[in-house]
């Protein structure tokens, strides 16, 4: 009769179950950390906050149980050194690699905080003054809200519902957002922008309104730098914008659209909840 040697105390067979539990536990800690610190609102729609928090708690419990079982097996060595290894399955990576990646990504998430998307992302995705069909919410287009009380996204929804710019000329506006200087706009314009989040940060998309500034363009860009947050008060107007040569607009004579003529511009801090929904 051949006697099979006992596994070494420090081997994948003895360490891997504990590493699995550590990865599960670490992801539970990460999700709860995001929930408790408020960082979760930079990653996911508020409708899913409860689900993420509950998932974090479940992962903590499962990871703790897995760690406890593995520790019990390891401490009982060699009497119970035959760690479960009878189930075979195909894996894309060698043994232990996927578990190690799980632990490392959770660790990086704990060390590196999520950040707010910037103008670079907005320009890459293309800033629009329209919303997708799932975000139009035509029912919300009601005249009950005074123009000056509409948020930036409320204005976008309003324009989507009735896109004739002359209908809003002269209406007062008070909006806030971050600054984007688009190469497609004249130098004395900026885009006051917001990211709209429908589910999670992966599907976030930018919307914005052109704002006409009064003064020297270079001085204004130094005073209100890219990505800074502003609160702008002014009046809506219709203007045919003469796009710069690098614009991809198919109309060389410009585009007739609604703009905000700035009368008062005030820098504000980046809000703790920078996205719209």
CSV table of C-alpha atoms in Angstrom, one decimal:
chain,number,residue,atom,x,y,z
A,1,UNK,CA,0.0,0.0,0.0
A,2,UNK,CA,1.4,3.4,-1.0
A,3,UNK,CA,1.2,6.1,1.6
A,4,UNK,CA,0.6,9.5,0.1
A,5,UNK,CA,2.7,12.2,1.7
A,6,UNK,CA,1.0,14.9,3.7
A,7,UNK,CA,0.8,18.3,2.0
A,8,UNK,CA,3.3,20.9,3.2
A,9,UNK,CA,1.9,23.5,5.7
A,10,UNK,CA,2.9,26.3,3.3
A,11,UNK,CA,1.6,25.2,-0.1
A,12,UNK,CA,-1.2,26.2,-2.5
A,13,UNK,CA,-3.4,23.5,-1.1
A,14,UNK,CA,-3.1,24.9,2.4
A,15,UNK,CA,-2.9,28.6,1.6
A,16,UNK,CA,-5.4,29.0,-1.3
A,17,UNK,CA,-8.6,28.4,0.7
A,18,UNK,CA,-7.6,31.2,3.0
A,19,UNK,CA,-6.6,33.5,0.1
A,20,UNK,CA,-10.1,32.9,-1.4
A,21,UNK,CA,-11.7,34.0,1.9
A,22,UNK,CA,-9.4,37.0,2.1
A,23,UNK,CA,-10.4,38.2,-1.3
A,24,UNK,CA,-14.1,37.8,-0.6
A,25,UNK,CA,-13.7,39.6,2.8
A,26,UNK,CA,-11.6,42.4,1.2
A,27,UNK,CA,-14.3,43.1,-1.4
A,28,UNK,CA,-16.9,43.3,1.3
A,29,UNK,CA,-14.7,45.8,3.2
A,30,UNK,CA,-14.3,47.8,-0.1
A,31,UNK,CA,-18.0,48.0,-0.8
A,32,UNK,CA,-18.8,49.1,2.7
A,33,UNK,CA,-16.0,51.6,2.7
A,34,UNK,CA,-17.5,53.2,-0.4
A,35,UNK,CA,-20.9,53.2,1.2
A,36,UNK,CA,-19.8,54.8,4.5
A,37,UNK,CA,-17.5,57.4,3.0
A,38,UNK,CA,-19.9,58.6,0.4
A,39,UNK,CA,-17.6,57.6,-2.4
A,40,UNK,CA,-20.2,55.3,-3.8
A,41,UNK,CA,-22.1,58.2,-5.3
A,42,UNK,CA,-19.1,58.7,-7.7
A,43,UNK,CA,-19.5,55.1,-9.0
A,44,UNK,CA,-23.2,54.2,-9.1
A,45,UNK,CA,-26.7,55.5,-9.2
A,46,UNK,CA,-28.3,56.1,-5.8
A,47,UNK,CA,-31.0,53.6,-6.6
A,48,UNK,CA,-28.4,50.9,-6.1
A,49,UNK,CA,-26.8,52.1,-2.9
A,50,UNK,CA,-28.8,49.7,-0.7
A,51,UNK,CA,-28.0,46.7,-2.9
A,52,UNK,CA,-24.2,47.5,-2.8
A,53,UNK,CA,-24.3,47.9,0.9
A,54,UNK,CA,-26.1,44.6,1.4
A,55,UNK,CA,-23.7,42.9,-0.9
A,56,UNK,CA,-20.8,44.2,1.1
A,57,UNK,CA,-22.2,42.8,4.3
A,58,UNK,CA,-22.9,39.4,2.7
A,59,UNK,CA,-19.3,39.3,1.3
A,60,UNK,CA,-18.0,40.1,4.8
A,61,UNK,CA,-19.9,37.2,6.3
A,62,UNK,CA,-19.0,34.8,3.6
A,63,UNK,CA,-15.3,35.8,3.6
A,64,UNK,CA,-15.2,35.6,7.4
A,65,UNK,CA,-16.6,32.1,7.4
A,66,UNK,CA,-14.2,31.0,4.6
A,67,UNK,CA,-11.3,32.5,6.5
A,68,UNK,CA,-12.4,30.8,9.8
A,69,UNK,CA,-12.7,27.4,8.1
A,70,UNK,CA,-9.3,27.7,6.5
A,71,UNK,CA,-7.6,28.8,9.7
A,72,UNK,CA,-9.2,25.9,11.5
A,73,UNK,CA,-7.9,23.5,8.9
A,74,UNK,CA,-4.4,25.1,8.9
A,75,UNK,CA,-4.1,25.0,12.7
A,76,UNK,CA,-5.2,21.4,12.8
A,77,UNK,CA,-2.2,20.4,10.6
A,78,UNK,CA,-1.3,17.6,10.0
A,79,UNK,CA,-4.3,15.8,11.5
A,80,UNK,CA,-6.6,17.5,8.9
A,81,UNK,CA,-4.0,18.4,6.4
A,82,UNK,CA,-6.0,16.9,3.5
A,83,UNK,CA,-7.5,20.2,2.5
A,84,UNK,CA,-10.4,19.9,0.0
A,85,UNK,CA,-8.9,19.5,-3.4
A,86,UNK,CA,-11.1,16.8,-4.9
A,87,UNK,CA,-13.2,19.1,-7.2
A,88,UNK,CA,-11.5,19.7,-10.5
A,89,UNK,CA,-12.5,22.4,-13.0
A,90,UNK,CA,-11.1,24.3,-15.9
A,91,UNK,CA,-9.7,27.7,-15.2
A,92,UNK,CA,-8.3,30.4,-17.5
A,93,UNK,CA,-5.4,31.2,-15.2
A,94,UNK,CA,-3.0,28.9,-13.2
A,95,UNK,CA,-4.1,28.0,-9.7
A,96,UNK,CA,-4.1,31.0,-7.4
A,97,UNK,CA,-3.7,33.7,-10.0
A,98,UNK,CA,-7.4,34.7,-10.2
A,99,UNK,CA,-7.7,34.7,-6.4
A,100,UNK,CA,-4.5,36.9,-6.2
A,101,UNK,CA,-5.9,39.3,-8.7
A,102,UNK,CA,-9.1,39.5,-6.7
A,103,UNK,CA,-7.2,40.4,-3.6
A,104,UNK,CA,-5.0,42.9,-5.4
A,105,UNK,CA,-7.9,44.8,-7.1
A,106,UNK,CA,-9.7,45.1,-3.7
A,107,UNK,CA,-6.4,46.4,-2.1
A,108,UNK,CA,-6.0,49.0,-4.9
A,109,UNK,CA,-9.6,50.1,-4.5
A,110,UNK,CA,-9.0,50.6,-0.7
A,111,UNK,CA,-5.8,52.6,-1.4
A,112,UNK,CA,-6.8,54.7,-4.5
A,113,UNK,CA,-10.0,56.7,-4.0
A,114,UNK,CA,-12.5,57.2,-6.9
A,115,UNK,CA,-12.3,60.6,-8.6
A,116,UNK,CA,-14.8,62.9,-10.4
A,117,UNK,CA,-14.7,62.7,-14.2
A,118,UNK,CA,-13.1,65.7,-15.9
A,119,UNK,CA,-13.4,67.7,-19.0
A,120,UNK,CA,-11.0,65.4,-20.8
A,121,UNK,CA,-13.6,62.6,-20.5
A,122,UNK,CA,-16.4,64.9,-21.5
A,123,UNK,CA,-14.6,66.0,-24.7
A,124,UNK,CA,-13.7,62.4,-25.5
A,125,UNK,CA,-17.4,61.3,-25.2
A,126,UNK,CA,-18.8,64.4,-26.8
A,127,UNK,CA,-20.8,67.0,-24.9
A,128,UNK,CA,-24.4,67.1,-26.0
A,129,UNK,CA,-27.5,69.2,-25.2
A,130,UNK,CA,-29.7,66.2,-25.7
A,131,UNK,CA,-30.6,63.2,-23.5
A,132,UNK,CA,-31.3,59.6,-24.5
A,133,UNK,CA,-34.8,58.4,-24.8
A,134,UNK,CA,-34.7,56.8,-21.4
A,135,UNK,CA,-33.9,60.1,-19.8
A,136,UNK,CA,-36.2,62.5,-21.5
A,137,UNK,CA,-39.0,62.2,-19.0
A,138,UNK,CA,-41.4,64.3,-21.0
A,139,UNK,CA,-43.8,64.4,-18.0
A,140,UNK,CA,-41.3,66.5,-16.1
A,141,UNK,CA,-41.5,69.2,-18.8
A,142,UNK,CA,-44.0,71.2,-16.9
A,143,UNK,CA,-44.1,75.0,-16.6
A,144,UNK,CA,-44.6,74.8,-12.9
A,145,UNK,CA,-40.8,75.2,-12.4
A,146,UNK,CA,-39.6,78.8,-12.8
A,147,UNK,CA,-36.8,79.1,-15.4
A,148,UNK,CA,-34.4,80.5,-12.9
A,149,UNK,CA,-35.0,77.4,-10.6
A,150,UNK,CA,-34.2,74.9,-13.3
A,151,UNK,CA,-30.9,73.0,-12.9
A,152,UNK,CA,-28.7,72.4,-15.9
A,153,UNK,CA,-30.2,69.0,-16.6
A,154,UNK,CA,-33.7,70.5,-16.2
A,155,UNK,CA,-32.8,72.9,-19.0
A,156,UNK,CA,-31.5,70.1,-21.2
A,157,UNK,CA,-34.8,68.2,-20.6
A,158,UNK,CA,-36.7,71.3,-21.4
A,159,UNK,CA,-34.9,71.8,-24.7
A,160,UNK,CA,-35.3,68.1,-25.6
A,161,UNK,CA,-39.1,68.4,-25.0
A,162,UNK,CA,-39.4,71.6,-27.2
A,163,UNK,CA,-36.2,72.4,-29.1
A,164,UNK,CA,-37.1,75.8,-30.6
A,165,UNK,CA,-34.5,78.1,-29.0
A,166,UNK,CA,-36.5,81.3,-29.5
A,167,UNK,CA,-39.1,80.0,-27.1
A,168,UNK,CA,-36.7,80.6,-24.2
A,169,UNK,CA,-35.0,83.8,-25.3
A,170,UNK,CA,-34.9,86.2,-22.4
A,171,UNK,CA,-35.7,83.7,-19.7
A,172,UNK,CA,-33.6,83.9,-16.6
A,173,UNK,CA,-31.3,81.0,-15.7
A,174,UNK,CA,-29.2,80.0,-12.7
A,175,UNK,CA,-27.1,76.9,-13.4
A,176,UNK,CA,-24.0,75.3,-12.0
A,177,UNK,CA,-21.5,72.8,-13.5
A,178,UNK,CA,-17.9,72.3,-14.4
A,179,UNK,CA,-16.1,74.3,-17.1
A,180,UNK,CA,-15.2,72.8,-20.5
A,181,UNK,CA,-13.5,74.8,-23.2
A,182,UNK,CA,-14.4,73.1,-26.5
A,183,UNK,CA,-12.2,73.6,-29.6
A,184,UNK,CA,-15.5,73.7,-31.5
A,185,UNK,CA,-16.7,76.9,-29.9
A,186,UNK,CA,-15.5,80.5,-30.3
A,187,UNK,CA,-12.9,81.6,-27.7
A,188,UNK,CA,-15.4,83.8,-25.7
A,189,UNK,CA,-17.6,80.7,-25.0
A,190,UNK,CA,-17.4,77.9,-22.5
A,191,UNK,CA,-19.6,74.9,-21.9
A,192,UNK,CA,-21.2,74.6,-18.5
A,193,UNK,CA,-21.4,70.9,-18.1
A,194,UNK,CA,-22.6,68.0,-16.0
A,195,UNK,CA,-22.2,64.3,-16.2
A,196,UNK,CA,-25.5,62.3,-16.1
A,197,UNK,CA,-25.3,58.9,-14.6
A,198,UNK,CA,-28.0,56.3,-15.4
A,199,UNK,CA,-26.7,53.2,-13.8
A,200,UNK,CA,-22.9,53.3,-13.0
A,201,UNK,CA,-19.8,55.3,-13.9
A,202,UNK,CA,-19.3,53.1,-17.0
A,203,UNK,CA,-22.4,54.6,-18.8
A,204,UNK,CA,-21.9,58.2,-17.6
A,205,UNK,CA,-22.3,60.8,-20.4
A,206,UNK,CA,-21.8,64.6,-20.4
A,207,UNK,CA,-24.4,67.3,-21.2
A,208,UNK,CA,-23.8,71.0,-21.4
A,209,UNK,CA,-25.0,74.5,-22.5
A,210,UNK,CA,-22.8,77.1,-24.3
A,211,UNK,CA,-22.2,80.1,-22.1
A,212,UNK,CA,-21.2,83.5,-23.6
A,213,UNK,CA,-18.7,85.4,-21.5
A,214,UNK,CA,-18.1,89.1,-21.5
A,215,UNK,CA,-14.4,90.2,-21.5
A,216,UNK,CA,-11.0,89.1,-22.8
A,217,UNK,CA,-11.1,85.4,-23.7
A,218,UNK,CA,-7.6,84.6,-22.5
A,219,UNK,CA,-8.1,86.4,-19.1
A,220,UNK,CA,-11.4,84.7,-18.6
A,221,UNK,CA,-9.8,81.2,-19.2
A,222,UNK,CA,-7.2,82.0,-16.6
A,223,UNK,CA,-9.8,83.2,-14.2
A,224,UNK,CA,-12.2,80.3,-14.8
A,225,UNK,CA,-9.9,77.3,-15.7
A,226,UNK,CA,-10.9,74.1,-17.2
A,227,UNK,CA,-12.7,71.7,-14.8
A,228,UNK,CA,-13.4,74.4,-12.3
A,229,UNK,CA,-17.0,74.6,-11.0
A,230,UNK,CA,-19.1,77.7,-11.6
A,231,UNK,CA,-22.5,79.0,-10.7
A,232,UNK,CA,-23.7,81.2,-13.6
A,233,UNK,CA,-26.6,83.6,-13.7
A,234,UNK,CA,-27.8,85.2,-16.8
A,235,UNK,CA,-30.4,85.2,-19.6
A,236,UNK,CA,-31.1,82.7,-22.4
A,237,UNK,CA,-30.7,83.9,-26.0
A,238,UNK,CA,-30.6,82.5,-29.5
A,239,UNK,CA,-27.4,82.7,-31.4
A,240,UNK,CA,-25.9,81.2,-34.6
A,241,UNK,CA,-22.5,80.0,-33.5
A,242,UNK,CA,-19.7,80.2,-35.9
A,243,UNK,CA,-17.8,77.0,-35.2
A,244,UNK,CA,-14.0,76.9,-35.5
A,245,UNK,CA,-12.4,75.1,-38.4
A,246,UNK,CA,-11.7,72.0,-36.4
A,247,UNK,CA,-15.4,71.5,-35.7
A,248,UNK,CA,-17.0,68.5,-37.2
A,249,UNK,CA,-20.3,70.3,-37.7
A,250,UNK,CA,-21.6,69.9,-41.2
A,251,UNK,CA,-23.0,73.4,-41.5
A,252,UNK,CA,-20.1,75.8,-42.2
A,253,UNK,CA,-22.3,78.8,-41.5
A,254,UNK,CA,-22.8,77.8,-37.9
A,255,UNK,CA,-25.6,76.3,-35.8
A,256,UNK,CA,-28.6,78.2,-34.5
A,257,UNK,CA,-29.0,77.2,-30.8
A,258,UNK,CA,-29.9,78.3,-27.3
A,259,UNK,CA,-27.0,79.9,-25.3
A,260,UNK,CA,-26.7,81.4,-21.9
A,261,UNK,CA,-25.4,85.0,-21.8
A,262,UNK,CA,-23.5,85.2,-18.5
A,263,UNK,CA,-24.2,88.2,-16.2
A,264,UNK,CA,-22.8,86.9,-12.9
A,265,UNK,CA,-20.2,84.1,-12.6
A,266,UNK,CA,-19.2,82.7,-9.2
A,267,UNK,CA,-16.6,79.9,-8.6
A,268,UNK,CA,-18.0,77.2,-6.3
A,269,UNK,CA,-16.3,74.1,-4.8
A,270,UNK,CA,-16.7,70.8,-6.4
A,271,UNK,CA,-19.9,69.3,-4.9
A,272,UNK,CA,-19.8,66.1,-3.0
A,273,UNK,CA,-22.4,64.7,-5.4
A,274,UNK,CA,-21.2,66.0,-8.8
A,275,UNK,CA,-23.4,63.9,-11.0
A,276,UNK,CA,-27.0,64.3,-12.2
A,277,UNK,CA,-29.4,61.4,-12.6
